[in-house]
XYZ file of C-alpha atoms in Angstrom:
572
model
C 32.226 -23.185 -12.203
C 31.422 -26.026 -9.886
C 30.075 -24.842 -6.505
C 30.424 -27.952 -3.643
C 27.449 -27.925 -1.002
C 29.043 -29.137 2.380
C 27.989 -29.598 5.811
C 29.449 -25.989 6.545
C 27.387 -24.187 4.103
C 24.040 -26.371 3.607
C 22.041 -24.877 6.128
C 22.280 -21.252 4.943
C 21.418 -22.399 1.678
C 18.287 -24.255 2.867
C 17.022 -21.383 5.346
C 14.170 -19.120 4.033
C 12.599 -16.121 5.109
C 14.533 -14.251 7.611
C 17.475 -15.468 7.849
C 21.138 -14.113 8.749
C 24.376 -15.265 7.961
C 27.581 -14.676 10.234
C 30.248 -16.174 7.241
C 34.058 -15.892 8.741
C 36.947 -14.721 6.743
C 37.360 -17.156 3.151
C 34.509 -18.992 3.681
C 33.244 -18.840 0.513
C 30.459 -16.310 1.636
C 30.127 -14.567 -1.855
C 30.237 -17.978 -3.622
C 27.621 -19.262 -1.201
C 25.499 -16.533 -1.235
C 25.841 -16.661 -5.652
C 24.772 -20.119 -5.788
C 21.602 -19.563 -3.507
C 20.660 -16.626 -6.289
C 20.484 -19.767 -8.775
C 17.826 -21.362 -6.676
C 16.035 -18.211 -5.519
C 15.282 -17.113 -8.855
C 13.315 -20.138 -9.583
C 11.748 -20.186 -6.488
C 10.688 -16.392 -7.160
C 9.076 -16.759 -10.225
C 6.999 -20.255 -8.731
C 5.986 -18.071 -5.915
C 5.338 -14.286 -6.860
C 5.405 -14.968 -10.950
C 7.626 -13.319 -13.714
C 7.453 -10.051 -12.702
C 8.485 -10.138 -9.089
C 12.173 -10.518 -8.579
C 15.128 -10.689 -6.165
C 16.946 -7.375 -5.161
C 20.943 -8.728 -3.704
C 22.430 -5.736 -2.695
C 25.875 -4.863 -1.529
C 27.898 -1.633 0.372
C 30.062 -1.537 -2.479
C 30.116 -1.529 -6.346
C 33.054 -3.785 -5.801
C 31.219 -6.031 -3.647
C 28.114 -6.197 -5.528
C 30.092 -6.734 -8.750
C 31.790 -9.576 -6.985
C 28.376 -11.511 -6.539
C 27.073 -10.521 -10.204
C 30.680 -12.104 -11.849
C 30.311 -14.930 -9.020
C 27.005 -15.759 -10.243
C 27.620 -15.396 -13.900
C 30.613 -18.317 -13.741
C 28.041 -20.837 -11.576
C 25.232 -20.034 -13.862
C 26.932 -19.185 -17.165
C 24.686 -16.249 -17.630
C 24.181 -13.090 -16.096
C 21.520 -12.210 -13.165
C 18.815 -10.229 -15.396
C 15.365 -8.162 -14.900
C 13.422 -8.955 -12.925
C 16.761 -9.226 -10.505
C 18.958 -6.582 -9.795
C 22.327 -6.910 -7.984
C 22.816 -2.931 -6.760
C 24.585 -1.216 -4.022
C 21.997 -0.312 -1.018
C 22.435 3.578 -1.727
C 21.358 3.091 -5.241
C 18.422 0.897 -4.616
C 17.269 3.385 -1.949
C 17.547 6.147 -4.697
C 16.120 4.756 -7.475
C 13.359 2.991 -5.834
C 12.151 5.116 -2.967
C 13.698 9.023 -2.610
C 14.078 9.395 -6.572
C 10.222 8.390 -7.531
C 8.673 9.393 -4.607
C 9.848 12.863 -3.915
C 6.941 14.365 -5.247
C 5.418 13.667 -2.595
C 7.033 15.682 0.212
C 4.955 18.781 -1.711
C 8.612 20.591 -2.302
C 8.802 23.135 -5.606
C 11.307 20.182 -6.788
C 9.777 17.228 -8.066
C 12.913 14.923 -8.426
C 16.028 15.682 -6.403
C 19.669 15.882 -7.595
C 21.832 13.131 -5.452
C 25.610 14.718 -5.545
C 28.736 13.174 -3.617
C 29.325 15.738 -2.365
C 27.647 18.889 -1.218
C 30.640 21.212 -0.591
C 28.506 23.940 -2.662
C 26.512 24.422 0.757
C 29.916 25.981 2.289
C 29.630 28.771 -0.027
C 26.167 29.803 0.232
C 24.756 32.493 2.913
C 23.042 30.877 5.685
C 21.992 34.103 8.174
C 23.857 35.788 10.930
C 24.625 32.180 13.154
C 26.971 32.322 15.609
C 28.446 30.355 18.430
C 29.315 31.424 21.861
C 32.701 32.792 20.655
C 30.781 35.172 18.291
C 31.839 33.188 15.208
C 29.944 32.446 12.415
C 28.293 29.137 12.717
C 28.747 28.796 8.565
C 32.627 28.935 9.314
C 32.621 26.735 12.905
C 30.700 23.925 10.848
C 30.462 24.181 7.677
C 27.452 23.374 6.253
C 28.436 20.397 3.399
C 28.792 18.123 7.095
C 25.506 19.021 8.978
C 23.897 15.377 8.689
C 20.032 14.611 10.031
C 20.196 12.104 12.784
C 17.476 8.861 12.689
C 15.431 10.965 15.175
C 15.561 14.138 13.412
C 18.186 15.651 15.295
C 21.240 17.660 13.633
C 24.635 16.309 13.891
C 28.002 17.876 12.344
C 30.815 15.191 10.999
C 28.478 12.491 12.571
C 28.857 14.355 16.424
C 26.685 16.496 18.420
C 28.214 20.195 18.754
C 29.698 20.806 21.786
C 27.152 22.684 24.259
C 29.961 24.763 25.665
C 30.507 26.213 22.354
C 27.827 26.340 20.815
C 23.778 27.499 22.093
C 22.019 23.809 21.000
C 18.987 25.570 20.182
C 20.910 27.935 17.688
C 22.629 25.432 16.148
C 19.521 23.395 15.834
C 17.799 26.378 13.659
C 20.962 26.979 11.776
C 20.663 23.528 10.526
C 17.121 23.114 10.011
C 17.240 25.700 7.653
C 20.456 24.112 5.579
C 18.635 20.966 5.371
C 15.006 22.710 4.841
C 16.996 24.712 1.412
C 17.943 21.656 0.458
C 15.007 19.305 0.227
C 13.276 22.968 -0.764
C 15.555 22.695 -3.999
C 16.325 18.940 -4.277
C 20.043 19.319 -3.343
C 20.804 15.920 -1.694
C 24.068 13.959 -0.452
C 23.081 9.834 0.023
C 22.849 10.722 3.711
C 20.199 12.894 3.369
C 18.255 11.012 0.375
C 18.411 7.847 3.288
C 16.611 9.770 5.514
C 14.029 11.097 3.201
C 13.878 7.383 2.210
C 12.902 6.576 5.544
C 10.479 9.094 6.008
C 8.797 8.425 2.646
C 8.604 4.924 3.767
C 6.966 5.951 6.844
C 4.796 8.095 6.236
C 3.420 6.463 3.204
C 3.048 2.672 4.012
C 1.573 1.603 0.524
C 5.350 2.487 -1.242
C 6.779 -0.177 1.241
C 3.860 -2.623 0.368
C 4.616 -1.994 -3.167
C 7.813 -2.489 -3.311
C 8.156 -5.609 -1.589
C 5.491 -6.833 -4.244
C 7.909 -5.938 -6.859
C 11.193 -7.595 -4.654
C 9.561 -10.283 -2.124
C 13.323 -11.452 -1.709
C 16.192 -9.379 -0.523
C 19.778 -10.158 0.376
C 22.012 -7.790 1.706
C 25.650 -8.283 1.826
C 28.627 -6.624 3.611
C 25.666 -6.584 6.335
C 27.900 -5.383 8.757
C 29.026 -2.162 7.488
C 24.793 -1.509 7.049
C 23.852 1.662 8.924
C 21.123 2.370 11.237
C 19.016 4.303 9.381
C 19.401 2.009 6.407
C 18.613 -1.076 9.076
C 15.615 1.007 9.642
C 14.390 1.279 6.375
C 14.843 -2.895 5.465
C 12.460 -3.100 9.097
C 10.003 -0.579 7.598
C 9.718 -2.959 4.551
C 9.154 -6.407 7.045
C 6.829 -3.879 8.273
C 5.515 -3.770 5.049
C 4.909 -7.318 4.389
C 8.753 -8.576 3.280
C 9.496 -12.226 4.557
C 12.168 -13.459 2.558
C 15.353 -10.939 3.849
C 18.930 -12.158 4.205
C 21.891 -10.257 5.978
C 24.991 -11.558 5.070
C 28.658 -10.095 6.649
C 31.247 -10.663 9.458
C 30.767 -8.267 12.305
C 34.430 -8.853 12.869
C 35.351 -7.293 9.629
C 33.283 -3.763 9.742
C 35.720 -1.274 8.645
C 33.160 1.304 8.143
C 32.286 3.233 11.498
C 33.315 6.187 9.918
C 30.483 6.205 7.637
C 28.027 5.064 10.051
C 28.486 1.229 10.187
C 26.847 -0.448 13.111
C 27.946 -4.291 13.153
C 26.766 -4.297 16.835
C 23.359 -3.732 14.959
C 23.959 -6.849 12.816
C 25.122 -9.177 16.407
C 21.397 -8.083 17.368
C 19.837 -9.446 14.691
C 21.735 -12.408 14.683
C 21.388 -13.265 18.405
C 17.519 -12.789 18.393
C 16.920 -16.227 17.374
C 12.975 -15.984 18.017
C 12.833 -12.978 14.646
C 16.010 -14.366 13.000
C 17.451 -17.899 11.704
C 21.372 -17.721 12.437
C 23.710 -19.504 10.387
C 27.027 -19.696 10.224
C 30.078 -20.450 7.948
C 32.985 -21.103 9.786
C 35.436 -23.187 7.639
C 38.162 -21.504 5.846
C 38.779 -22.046 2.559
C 41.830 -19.472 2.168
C 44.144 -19.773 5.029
C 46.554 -22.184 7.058
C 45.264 -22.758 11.259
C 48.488 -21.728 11.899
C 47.023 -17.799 10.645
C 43.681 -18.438 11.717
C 44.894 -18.875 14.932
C 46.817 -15.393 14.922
C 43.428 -13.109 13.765
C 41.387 -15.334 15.615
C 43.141 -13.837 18.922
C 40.085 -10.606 17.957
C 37.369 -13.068 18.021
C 35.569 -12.475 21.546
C 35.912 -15.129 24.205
C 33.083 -18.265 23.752
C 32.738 -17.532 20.075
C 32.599 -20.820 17.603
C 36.241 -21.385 16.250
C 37.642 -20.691 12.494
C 38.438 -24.054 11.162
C 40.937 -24.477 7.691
C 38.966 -26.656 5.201
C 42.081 -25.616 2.807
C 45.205 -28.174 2.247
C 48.453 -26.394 2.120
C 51.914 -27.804 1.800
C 52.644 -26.219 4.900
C 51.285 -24.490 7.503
C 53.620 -21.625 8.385
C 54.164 -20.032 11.846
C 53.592 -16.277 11.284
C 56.543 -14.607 10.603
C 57.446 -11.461 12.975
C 60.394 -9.108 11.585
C 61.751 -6.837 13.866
C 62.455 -3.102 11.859
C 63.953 0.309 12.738
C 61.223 2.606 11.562
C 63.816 4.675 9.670
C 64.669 2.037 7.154
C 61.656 0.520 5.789
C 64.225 -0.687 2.659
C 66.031 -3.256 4.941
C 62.238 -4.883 6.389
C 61.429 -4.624 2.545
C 64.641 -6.567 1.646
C 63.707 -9.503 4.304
C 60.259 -10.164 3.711
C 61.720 -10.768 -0.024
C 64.068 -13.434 1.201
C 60.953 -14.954 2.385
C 58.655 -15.048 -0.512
C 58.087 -16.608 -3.855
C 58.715 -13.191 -5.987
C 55.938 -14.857 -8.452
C 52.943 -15.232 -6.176
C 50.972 -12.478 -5.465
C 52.862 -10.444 -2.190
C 51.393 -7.740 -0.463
C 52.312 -5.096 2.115
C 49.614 -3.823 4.102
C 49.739 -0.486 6.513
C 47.203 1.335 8.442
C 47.303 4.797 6.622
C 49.019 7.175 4.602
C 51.939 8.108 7.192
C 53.381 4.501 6.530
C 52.736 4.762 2.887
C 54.989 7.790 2.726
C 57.334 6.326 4.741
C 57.646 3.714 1.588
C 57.851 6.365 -0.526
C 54.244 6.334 -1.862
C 53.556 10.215 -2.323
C 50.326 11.636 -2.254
C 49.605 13.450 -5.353
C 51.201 17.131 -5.760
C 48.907 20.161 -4.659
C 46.885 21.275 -7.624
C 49.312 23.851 -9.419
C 46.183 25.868 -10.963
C 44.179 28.583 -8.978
C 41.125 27.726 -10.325
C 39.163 23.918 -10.929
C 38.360 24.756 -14.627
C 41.832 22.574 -15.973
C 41.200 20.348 -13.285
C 37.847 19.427 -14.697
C 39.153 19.048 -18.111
C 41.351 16.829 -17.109
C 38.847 14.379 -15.290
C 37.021 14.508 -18.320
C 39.777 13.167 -20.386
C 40.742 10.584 -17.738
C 37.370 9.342 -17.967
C 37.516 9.260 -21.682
C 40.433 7.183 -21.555
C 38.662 4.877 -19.386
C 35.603 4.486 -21.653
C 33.122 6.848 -19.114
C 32.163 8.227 -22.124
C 28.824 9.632 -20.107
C 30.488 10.892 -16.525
C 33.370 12.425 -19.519
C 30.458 14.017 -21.213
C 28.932 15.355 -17.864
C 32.562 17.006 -16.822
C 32.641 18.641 -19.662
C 28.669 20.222 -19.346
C 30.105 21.003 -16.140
C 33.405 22.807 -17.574
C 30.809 25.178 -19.751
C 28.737 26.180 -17.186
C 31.257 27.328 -14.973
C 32.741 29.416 -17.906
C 29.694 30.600 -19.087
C 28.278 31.461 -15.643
C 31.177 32.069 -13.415
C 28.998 34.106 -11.244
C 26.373 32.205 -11.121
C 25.284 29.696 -8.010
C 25.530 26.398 -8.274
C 21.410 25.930 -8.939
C 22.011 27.990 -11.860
C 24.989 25.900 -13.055
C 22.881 23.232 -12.404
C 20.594 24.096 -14.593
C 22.654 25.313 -17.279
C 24.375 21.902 -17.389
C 20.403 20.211 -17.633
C 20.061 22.483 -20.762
C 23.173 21.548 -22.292
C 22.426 18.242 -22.039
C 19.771 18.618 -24.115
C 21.852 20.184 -27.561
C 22.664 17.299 -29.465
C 25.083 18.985 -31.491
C 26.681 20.521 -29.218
C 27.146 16.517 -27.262
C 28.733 15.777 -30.416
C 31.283 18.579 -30.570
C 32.195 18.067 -27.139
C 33.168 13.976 -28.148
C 35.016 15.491 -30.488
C 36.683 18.495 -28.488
C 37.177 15.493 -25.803
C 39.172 12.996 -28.454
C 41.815 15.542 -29.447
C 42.260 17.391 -26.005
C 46.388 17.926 -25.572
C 48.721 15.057 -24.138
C 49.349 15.380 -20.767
C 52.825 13.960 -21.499
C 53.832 17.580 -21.721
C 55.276 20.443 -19.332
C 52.825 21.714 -16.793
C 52.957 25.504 -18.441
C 52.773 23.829 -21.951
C 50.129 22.150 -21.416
C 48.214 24.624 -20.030
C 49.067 27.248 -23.193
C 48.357 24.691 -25.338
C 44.935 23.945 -24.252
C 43.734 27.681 -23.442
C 44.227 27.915 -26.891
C 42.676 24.742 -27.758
C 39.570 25.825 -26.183
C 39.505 29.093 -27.702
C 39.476 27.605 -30.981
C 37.247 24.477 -30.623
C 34.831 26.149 -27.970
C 35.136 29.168 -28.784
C 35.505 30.763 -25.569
C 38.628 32.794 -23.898
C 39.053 30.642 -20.167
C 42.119 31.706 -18.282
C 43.264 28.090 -16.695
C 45.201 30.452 -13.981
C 48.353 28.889 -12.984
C 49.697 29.387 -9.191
C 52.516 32.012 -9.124
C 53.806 29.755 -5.803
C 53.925 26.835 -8.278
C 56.431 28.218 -10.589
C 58.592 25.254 -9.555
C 56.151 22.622 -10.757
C 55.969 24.844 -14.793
C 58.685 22.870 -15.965
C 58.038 19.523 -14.799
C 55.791 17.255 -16.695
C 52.120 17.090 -16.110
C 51.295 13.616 -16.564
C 54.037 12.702 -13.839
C 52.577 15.644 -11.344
C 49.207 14.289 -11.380
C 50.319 10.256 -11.745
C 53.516 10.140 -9.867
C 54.925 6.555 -10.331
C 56.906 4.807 -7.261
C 59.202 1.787 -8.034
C 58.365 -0.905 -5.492
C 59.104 -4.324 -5.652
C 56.066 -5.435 -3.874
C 52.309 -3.696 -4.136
C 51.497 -1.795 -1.079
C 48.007 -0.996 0.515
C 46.203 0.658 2.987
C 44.128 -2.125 4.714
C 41.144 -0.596 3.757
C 41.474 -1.139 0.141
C 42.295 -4.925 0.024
C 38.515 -5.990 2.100
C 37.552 -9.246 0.559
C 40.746 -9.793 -1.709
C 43.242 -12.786 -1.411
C 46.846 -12.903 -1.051
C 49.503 -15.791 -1.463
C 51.473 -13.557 1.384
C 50.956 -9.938 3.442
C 53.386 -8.035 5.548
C 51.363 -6.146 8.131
C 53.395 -3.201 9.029
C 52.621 -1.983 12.492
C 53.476 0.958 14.269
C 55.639 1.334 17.851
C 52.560 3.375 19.454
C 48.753 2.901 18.716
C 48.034 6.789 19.111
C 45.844 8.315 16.732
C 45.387 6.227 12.707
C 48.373 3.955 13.751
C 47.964 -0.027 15.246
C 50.458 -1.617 17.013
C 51.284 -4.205 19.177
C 49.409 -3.173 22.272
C 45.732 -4.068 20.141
C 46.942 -7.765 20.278
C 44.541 -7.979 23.074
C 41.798 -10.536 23.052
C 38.125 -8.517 23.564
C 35.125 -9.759 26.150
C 32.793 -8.226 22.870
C 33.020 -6.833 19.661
C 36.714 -6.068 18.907
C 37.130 -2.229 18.507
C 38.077 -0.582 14.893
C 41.869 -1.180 15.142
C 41.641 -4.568 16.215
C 38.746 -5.435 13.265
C 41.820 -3.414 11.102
C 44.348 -6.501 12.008
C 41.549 -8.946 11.811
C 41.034 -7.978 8.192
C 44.845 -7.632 7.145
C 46.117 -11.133 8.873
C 43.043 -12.846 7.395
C 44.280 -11.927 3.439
C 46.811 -14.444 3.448
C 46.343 -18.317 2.378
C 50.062 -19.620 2.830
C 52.344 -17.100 4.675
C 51.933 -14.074 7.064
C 54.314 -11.954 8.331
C 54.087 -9.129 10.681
C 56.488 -6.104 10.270
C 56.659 -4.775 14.852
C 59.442 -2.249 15.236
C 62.384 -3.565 17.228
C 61.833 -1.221 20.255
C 60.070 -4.265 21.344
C 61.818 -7.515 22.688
C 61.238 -10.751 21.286
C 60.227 -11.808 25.061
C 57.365 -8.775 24.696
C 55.956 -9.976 21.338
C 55.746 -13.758 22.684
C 53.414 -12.050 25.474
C 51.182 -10.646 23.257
C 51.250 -12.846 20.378
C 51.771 -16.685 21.882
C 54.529 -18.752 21.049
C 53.527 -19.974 17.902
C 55.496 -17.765 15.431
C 59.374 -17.499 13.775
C 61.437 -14.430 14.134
C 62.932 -13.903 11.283
């Protein structure tokens, strides 16, 4: 793969030390920032020897994978020790919380880190109530209590409400969720960040030793970074690290909901005494004609999006006017105005419009219990070649069976013993191979593998079927939990598609911008940082190289779009 240094991108790859880069949408940022690794590593090694490497880490597996493939195809071999490309919650884990536990004095010496923590919910946590007399445990449930940067409690990333709730109660109710929990080693990422931070604090020669072992660090998708995590990368300047890159569009944070601050990242990258600020800001990906339609969220004085791409044409973008009870007739003309063989998408804000195209979310679970539901992860993941996480489900299965009463530290450590039977491992690759088709019936299937169990586990497990879902017994499994949708064109929340490339995209918007839906009204150009549902369109109209179309219901006039939209664009 042949990677082309230009004007545009030179001085990012020529900056050292603390540098950040603000790359626009198709700039080539991942390819840029894949290329520098090439150098870097070289430059490692002269500097800190063969030992001491570079850690590039991302917000996403997808993301990070994205560099590591990147880099392979420039290079022609992969990044390897002492390098890592890793997500930032798994390079906090591994190289702070995970080792260095021990030293918070708790009775566990290396902490679980679990996706979830919903086992909290069922747990006793005292006689806590609000000001209604309601049990705090029920008002805010415990999986959701989060500690704030300066130690405070939160609940779903808010502050209870003081009318409702006695601060100082709620304070102790939480302190002694979160006290069990590092007690015990029972962590969500949230919570392992924090400790992270605190570990990092506290004990300033972990910091000093881990920047010996990574003197280089690039983080991408910068701008969905949170604070405390932004805290933690300043603890480790702190600690000596001069060679840090943050790399990410503030204008394409789609993360606020788990804690992204890209006004954090506009800091950094306006203090130009700590920070060298570079930019990319030609497009390789889309026509000016669509630059100029996203750009309309880029605040007032900021440097333009240039093309650097040739294409045949340069397209207005495309507005269809729809009734918003026949999505099949918008579908129908966005056809008539693409190339069925490039690659078309149809983007939408959230599930409501999915449905609306017929995408159904997947049918309630017809069993009482999770014990089939398990099983059945366990065999996806087989399928898949997760022959570990398959493995794990299945540990997980057993316990649950064998302890049913049991709480979930107990299961916990039932699973950590059956881990270490080899023989039974074996079986359960075995029991895992031959588990029952779900190309079956729902009550079929279910017979058929009660008694499967019984005969390869040995143990009698009623999968307990919902009497309400008597209606779902006949109907086949494998189409319950998979249902398929005929559509002639792949459809997405806008979410989903960050950082991928389309030929075209129909943006579907909505006739009001109340509550998950974006419409017309956000086409307004913002005096700062464009707010989530604007940063939403900035994302979706910036997919496209050749065509974009935008789907606005007809309640509005063609006189009301050319307000908000300009008069550059074809009604179709």
């Amino acid at each position: 793969m042949n990677f082309e240094i230009t004007p545009d991108n030179k001085p990012y790859l020529d900056a050292r030390g603390k540098v950040i880069l603000n790359a626009c949408p198709g700039s080539g940022k991942t390819t840029a920032v894949s290329y520098k690794l090439t150098t870097l590593t070289t430059e490692c090694e002269n500097e800190f020897g063969r030992y001491a490497g570079i850690a590039c880490l991302s917000f996403t597996n997808v993301a990070k994978d994205e560099i590591a493939n990147t880099y392979e195809k420039i290079k022609v071999s992969r990044l390897h020790y002492p390098h890592i490309v890793s997500t930032i919650d798994s390079f906090v884990n591994q190289y702070i919380t995970l080792p260095f536990y021990h030293l918070l004095g708790k009775s566990t010496i290396r902490p679980s880190i679990l996706n979830t923590v919903a086992f909290l919910d069922d747990m006793y946590w005292g006689n806590f109530r609000n000001k209604r007399n309601q049990l705090l445990k029920v008002s805010y449930p415990p999986s959701k209590i989060k500690i704030e940067i300066d130690g405070s409690h939160s609940f779903d990333g808010h502050k209870p409400n003081p009318t409702i709730v006695n601060s100082e109660v709620f304070r102790k109710y939480a302190k002694s969720i979160k006290k069990w929990q590092v007690e015990n080693g029972y962590l969500n990422n949230d919570d392992a960040t924090f400790i992270a931070a605190y570990l990092l604090e506290t004990y300033p020669s972990i910091g000093r030793s881990l920047v010996q072992r990574f003197p280089y660090i690039i983080v991408d998708e910068a701008q969905d970074t949170s604070e405390i995590q932004y805290k933690i990368f300043d603890l480790l300047i702190d600690a000596g690290l001069s060679n840090i890159e943050f790399v990410g569009d503030p204008y394409q944070s789609l993360y606020e909901f788990r804690e992204a601050r890209p006004d954090l990242f506009i800091q950094r990258f306006n203090d130009t005494s700590e920070w060298q600020a570079t930019r990319l800001t030609h497009c390789r990906r889309s026509s000016q004609s669509i630059i100029s339609m996203y750009s309309i969220f880029r605040s007032v004085g900021e440097e333009p999006i240039i093309s650097a791409c040739n294409h045949e044409t340069n397209n207005e973008v495309h507005v269809i006017r729809y009734n918003e009870n026949d999505f099949s007739s918008l579908t129908t003309k966005y056809q008539g105005l693409v190339d069925e063989n490039s690659l078309n998408y149809i983007l939408v804000r959230g599930g409501t419009h999915l449905e609306r195209f017929g995408v159904k979310p997947v049918s309630e679970e017809p069993w009482k219990n999770s014990l089939a539901k398990t099983l059945l992860n366990a065999q996806r993941h087989f399928s898949m070649g997760n022959s570990k996480t398959c493995i794990d489900e299945l540990r997980m299965f057993l316990a649950e069976i064998t302890l049913p009463a049991a709480n979930f530290k107990d299961k916990k450590n039932e699973e950590q013993k059956l881990k270490e039977d080899i023989d039974l491992n074996i079986k359960l690759f075995e029991f895992v191979k031959n588990m029952p088709d779900i190309n079956d019936t729902l009550e079929n299937w279910t017979t058929i593998m009660t008694t499967y169990i019984k005969n390869n586990l040995g143990f009698s497990v009623d999968l307990q079927l919902k009497q309400k879902g008597a209606k779902f017994y006949s109907q086949n499994l494998k189409d319950l939990l998979f249902p398929k949708v005929e559509m002639i064109f792949p459809i997405s929340t806008i979410h989903k598609v960050k950082g991928m490339t389309f030929d075209s995209v129909l943006v579907v918007l909505s006739k009001k911008s109340s509550g998950e839906q974006i419409s017309l009204s956000d086409f307004i150009k913002p005096t700062g940082l464009p707010n989530e549902k604007q940063r939403m369109l900035y994302v979706a109209l910036s997919r496209p190289k050749s065509l974009c179309c935008l789907a606005i219901p007809q309640d509005f006039s063609e006189e009301q779009i050319q307000v908000q939209l300009g008069a550059n664009i074809r009604f179709v």
